[in-house]
């Protein structure tokens, strides 16, 4: 990850394209009623893979996820937005940065929750790596 834990919340605006927008629903809560991190990670992976698939013109799989820190809780009912930026393109790999922001319905304010690097690999129908440029 290119930002330190302290820098992450100081980015004033999202970076990258808006790849996914959803609402945090009660069925994504843990036994205490809080949205659990696994749900957010799943949304991030869906967002990143959507952009990677488009770039790779086909199937991709997630090969690596970087370390992440969560800066604030995600209340039920929040509008959750995932922004994706392409960082590096290799022979078969696509490194992305996925940022998660909450949108306050009342004020339209955006607040960053987390960001992480997700790396995808283009694969063929047999699950073997393929060159993105083929
Ligand atoms: C992804 C997978 C096909 C890669 O196979 P592989 O034999 O390791 O392939 P390679 O070693 O040739 O690596 C392929 C690319 O991934 C990159 N890569 C591999 N491991 C990586 C890692 N830990 N971090 C970042 N990139 C990585 C390589 O650098 C290479 O990039 P390049 O082609 O752009 O140079 C294989 O590891 C796999 O199927 N993993 C499971 C994926 C999966 O199921 N994900 C969902 C889990 S629920």
Tab-separated table of C-alpha atoms and ligand atoms in Angstrom:
chain	number	residue	atom	x	y	z
A	1	UNK	CA	0.000	0.000	0.000
A	2	UNK	CA	1.370	3.381	-0.927
A	3	UNK	CA	-0.147	5.342	1.983
A	4	UNK	CA	0.685	4.997	5.654
A	5	UNK	CA	-2.090	4.410	8.166
A	6	UNK	CA	-2.025	8.086	9.189
A	7	UNK	CA	-2.062	9.433	5.646
A	8	UNK	CA	-4.990	7.345	4.480
A	9	UNK	CA	-7.684	9.580	5.971
A	10	UNK	CA	-6.153	12.802	4.718
A	11	UNK	CA	-6.870	12.128	1.056
A	12	UNK	CA	-9.640	14.618	0.367
A	13	UNK	CA	-11.261	12.917	-2.619
A	14	UNK	CA	-11.549	9.407	-4.024
A	15	UNK	CA	-8.977	8.257	-6.552
A	16	UNK	CA	-9.929	6.104	-9.520
A	17	UNK	CA	-13.195	5.164	-11.170
A	18	UNK	CA	-16.406	4.479	-9.301
A	19	UNK	CA	-16.707	0.739	-9.903
A	20	UNK	CA	-19.322	-0.279	-7.334
A	21	UNK	CA	-21.980	1.442	-5.274
A	22	UNK	CA	-24.151	-0.368	-2.775
A	23	UNK	CA	-25.926	-0.025	0.560
A	24	UNK	CA	-24.774	-1.708	3.778
A	25	UNK	CA	-27.744	-3.904	4.708
A	26	UNK	CA	-28.635	-5.504	8.062
A	27	UNK	CA	-27.911	-9.019	6.730
A	28	UNK	CA	-24.226	-8.034	6.426
A	29	UNK	CA	-23.842	-7.444	10.164
A	30	UNK	CA	-22.173	-9.554	12.797
A	31	UNK	CA	-23.845	-10.711	16.003
A	32	UNK	CA	-23.303	-7.253	17.518
A	33	UNK	CA	-25.145	-5.547	14.686
A	34	UNK	CA	-22.069	-4.009	13.054
A	35	UNK	CA	-21.113	-4.385	9.392
A	36	UNK	CA	-18.277	-6.921	9.310
A	37	UNK	CA	-14.994	-6.394	7.523
A	38	UNK	CA	-15.413	-9.489	5.367
A	39	UNK	CA	-18.435	-7.968	3.669
A	40	UNK	CA	-16.461	-4.833	2.836
A	41	UNK	CA	-13.529	-6.900	1.545
A	42	UNK	CA	-15.932	-8.790	-0.672
A	43	UNK	CA	-17.300	-5.547	-2.149
A	44	UNK	CA	-13.745	-4.349	-2.773
A	45	UNK	CA	-12.817	-7.581	-4.523
A	46	UNK	CA	-15.929	-7.410	-6.704
A	47	UNK	CA	-15.132	-3.805	-7.630
A	48	UNK	CA	-11.469	-4.502	-8.383
A	49	UNK	CA	-12.188	-7.647	-10.363
A	50	UNK	CA	-14.822	-5.870	-12.442
A	51	UNK	CA	-12.283	-3.284	-13.581
A	52	UNK	CA	-9.570	-5.931	-14.069
A	53	UNK	CA	-11.892	-8.117	-16.164
A	54	UNK	CA	-12.708	-5.211	-18.407
A	55	UNK	CA	-9.024	-4.427	-18.854
A	56	UNK	CA	-8.099	-8.072	-19.439
A	57	UNK	CA	-11.067	-8.686	-21.758
A	58	UNK	CA	-12.024	-11.827	-19.896
A	59	UNK	CA	-11.730	-13.979	-16.830
A	60	UNK	CA	-9.454	-12.956	-13.951
A	61	UNK	CA	-8.766	-14.340	-10.505
A	62	UNK	CA	-7.545	-12.641	-7.338
A	63	UNK	CA	-3.940	-13.605	-6.601
A	64	UNK	CA	-3.042	-11.194	-3.769
A	65	UNK	CA	-4.535	-8.637	-1.390
A	66	UNK	CA	-2.376	-6.091	0.439
A	67	UNK	CA	-2.631	-5.118	4.080
A	68	UNK	CA	-5.470	-2.818	5.041
A	69	UNK	CA	-6.588	-0.644	7.941
A	70	UNK	CA	-10.200	0.285	8.688
A	71	UNK	CA	-10.559	3.912	9.766
A	72	UNK	CA	-14.213	4.080	10.755
A	73	UNK	CA	-17.194	1.779	11.159
A	74	UNK	CA	-19.752	1.316	8.385
A	75	UNK	CA	-23.241	1.966	9.773
A	76	UNK	CA	-26.148	-0.087	8.435
A	77	UNK	CA	-27.857	1.893	5.674
A	78	UNK	CA	-24.647	3.630	4.551
A	79	UNK	CA	-24.060	4.251	0.881
A	80	UNK	CA	-20.800	2.444	0.184
A	81	UNK	CA	-18.699	3.342	-2.841
A	82	UNK	CA	-15.675	1.496	-4.177
A	83	UNK	CA	-13.257	3.373	-6.412
A	84	UNK	CA	-10.654	1.477	-8.420
A	85	UNK	CA	-7.397	2.713	-9.894
A	86	UNK	CA	-5.110	0.613	-12.100
A	87	UNK	CA	-1.593	0.745	-10.662
A	88	UNK	CA	0.526	-1.715	-12.660
A	89	UNK	CA	-0.042	-3.994	-15.618
A	90	UNK	CA	2.206	-7.028	-16.037
A	91	UNK	CA	2.186	-9.917	-18.493
A	92	UNK	CA	-0.838	-11.506	-16.882
A	93	UNK	CA	-1.297	-9.465	-13.695
A	94	UNK	CA	-3.219	-6.287	-12.956
A	95	UNK	CA	-2.487	-4.454	-9.726
A	96	UNK	CA	-5.274	-2.170	-8.528
A	97	UNK	CA	-5.897	0.138	-5.626
A	98	UNK	CA	-9.434	-0.076	-4.281
A	99	UNK	CA	-10.720	2.689	-2.022
A	100	UNK	CA	-13.924	2.526	0.012
A	101	UNK	CA	-15.829	5.694	0.781
A	102	UNK	CA	-19.101	6.283	2.612
A	103	UNK	CA	-21.471	8.915	1.323
A	104	UNK	CA	-23.450	10.830	3.924
A	105	UNK	CA	-26.958	11.110	2.540
A	106	UNK	CA	-27.705	14.198	4.603
A	107	UNK	CA	-24.644	16.232	3.616
A	108	UNK	CA	-23.324	14.477	0.466
A	109	UNK	CA	-19.989	14.323	2.307
A	110	UNK	CA	-17.633	11.482	1.367
A	111	UNK	CA	-15.631	9.768	4.131
A	112	UNK	CA	-12.879	7.269	3.484
A	113	UNK	CA	-13.148	3.916	5.227
A	114	UNK	CA	-10.217	1.982	3.847
A	115	UNK	CA	-8.091	1.212	0.835
A	116	UNK	CA	-6.136	-1.783	-0.320
A	117	UNK	CA	-4.179	-3.211	-3.202
A	118	UNK	CA	-5.824	-6.093	-5.021
A	119	UNK	CA	-3.866	-8.009	-7.639
A	120	UNK	CA	-5.646	-9.987	-10.340
A	121	UNK	CA	-4.318	-12.465	-12.874
A	122	UNK	CA	-5.866	-13.044	-16.273
A	123	UNK	CA	-6.684	-16.731	-16.686
A	124	UNK	CA	-8.022	-18.894	-19.485
A	125	UNK	CA	-10.923	-21.338	-19.405
A	126	UNK	CA	-8.666	-23.914	-17.708
A	127	UNK	CA	-7.579	-21.535	-14.953
A	128	UNK	CA	-4.078	-21.080	-16.404
A	129	UNK	CA	-2.511	-17.646	-16.615
A	130	UNK	CA	-2.762	-15.900	-19.950
A	131	UNK	CA	-1.113	-12.811	-21.374
A	132	UNK	CA	-3.334	-9.769	-21.150
A	133	UNK	CA	-2.129	-8.583	-24.541
A	134	UNK	CA	-3.089	-11.799	-26.414
B	1	LIG	C1	-3.452	-16.917	-9.873
B	1	LIG	C2	-2.776	-18.200	-10.349
B	1	LIG	C3	-3.492	-18.709	-11.620
B	1	LIG	C4	-1.336	-17.805	-10.698
B	1	LIG	O1	-0.666	-18.968	-11.048
B	1	LIG	P1	0.930	-19.005	-10.939
B	1	LIG	O2	1.373	-20.309	-11.452
B	1	LIG	O3	1.345	-18.585	-9.571
B	1	LIG	O4	1.331	-17.919	-11.997
B	1	LIG	P2	2.646	-17.067	-12.064
B	1	LIG	O5	3.661	-17.421	-11.040
B	1	LIG	O6	3.047	-17.131	-13.511
B	1	LIG	O7	2.132	-15.594	-11.740
B	1	LIG	C5	1.200	-14.980	-12.597
B	1	LIG	C6	1.253	-13.492	-12.318
B	1	LIG	O8	0.785	-13.251	-10.982
B	1	LIG	C7	1.745	-12.497	-10.278
B	1	LIG	N1	1.719	-12.936	-8.899
B	1	LIG	C8	1.793	-14.191	-8.440
B	1	LIG	N2	1.736	-14.212	-7.106
B	1	LIG	C9	1.631	-12.924	-6.713
B	1	LIG	C10	1.543	-12.284	-5.459
B	1	LIG	N3	1.549	-12.974	-4.313
B	1	LIG	N4	1.445	-10.950	-5.424
B	1	LIG	C11	1.416	-10.213	-6.568
B	1	LIG	N5	1.483	-10.777	-7.810
B	1	LIG	C12	1.607	-12.109	-7.860
B	1	LIG	C13	3.087	-12.810	-10.941
B	1	LIG	O9	4.032	-11.793	-10.715
B	1	LIG	C14	2.663	-12.886	-12.387
B	1	LIG	O10	2.521	-11.587	-12.931
B	1	LIG	P3	2.890	-11.254	-14.482
B	1	LIG	O11	2.350	-12.362	-15.336
B	1	LIG	O12	2.182	-9.969	-14.762
B	1	LIG	O13	4.375	-11.139	-14.555
B	1	LIG	C15	-2.768	-19.325	-9.261
B	1	LIG	O14	-1.888	-18.950	-8.220
B	1	LIG	C16	-4.169	-19.528	-8.690
B	1	LIG	O15	-5.013	-20.140	-9.338
B	1	LIG	N6	-4.404	-19.049	-7.457
B	1	LIG	C17	-5.740	-19.112	-6.856
B	1	LIG	C18	-6.527	-17.875	-7.221
B	1	LIG	C19	-7.896	-17.895	-6.563
B	1	LIG	O16	-8.571	-18.889	-6.572
B	1	LIG	N7	-8.300	-16.741	-6.018
B	1	LIG	C20	-9.541	-16.635	-5.305
B	1	LIG	C21	-9.391	-17.216	-3.951
B	1	LIG	S1	-10.973	-17.403	-3.161
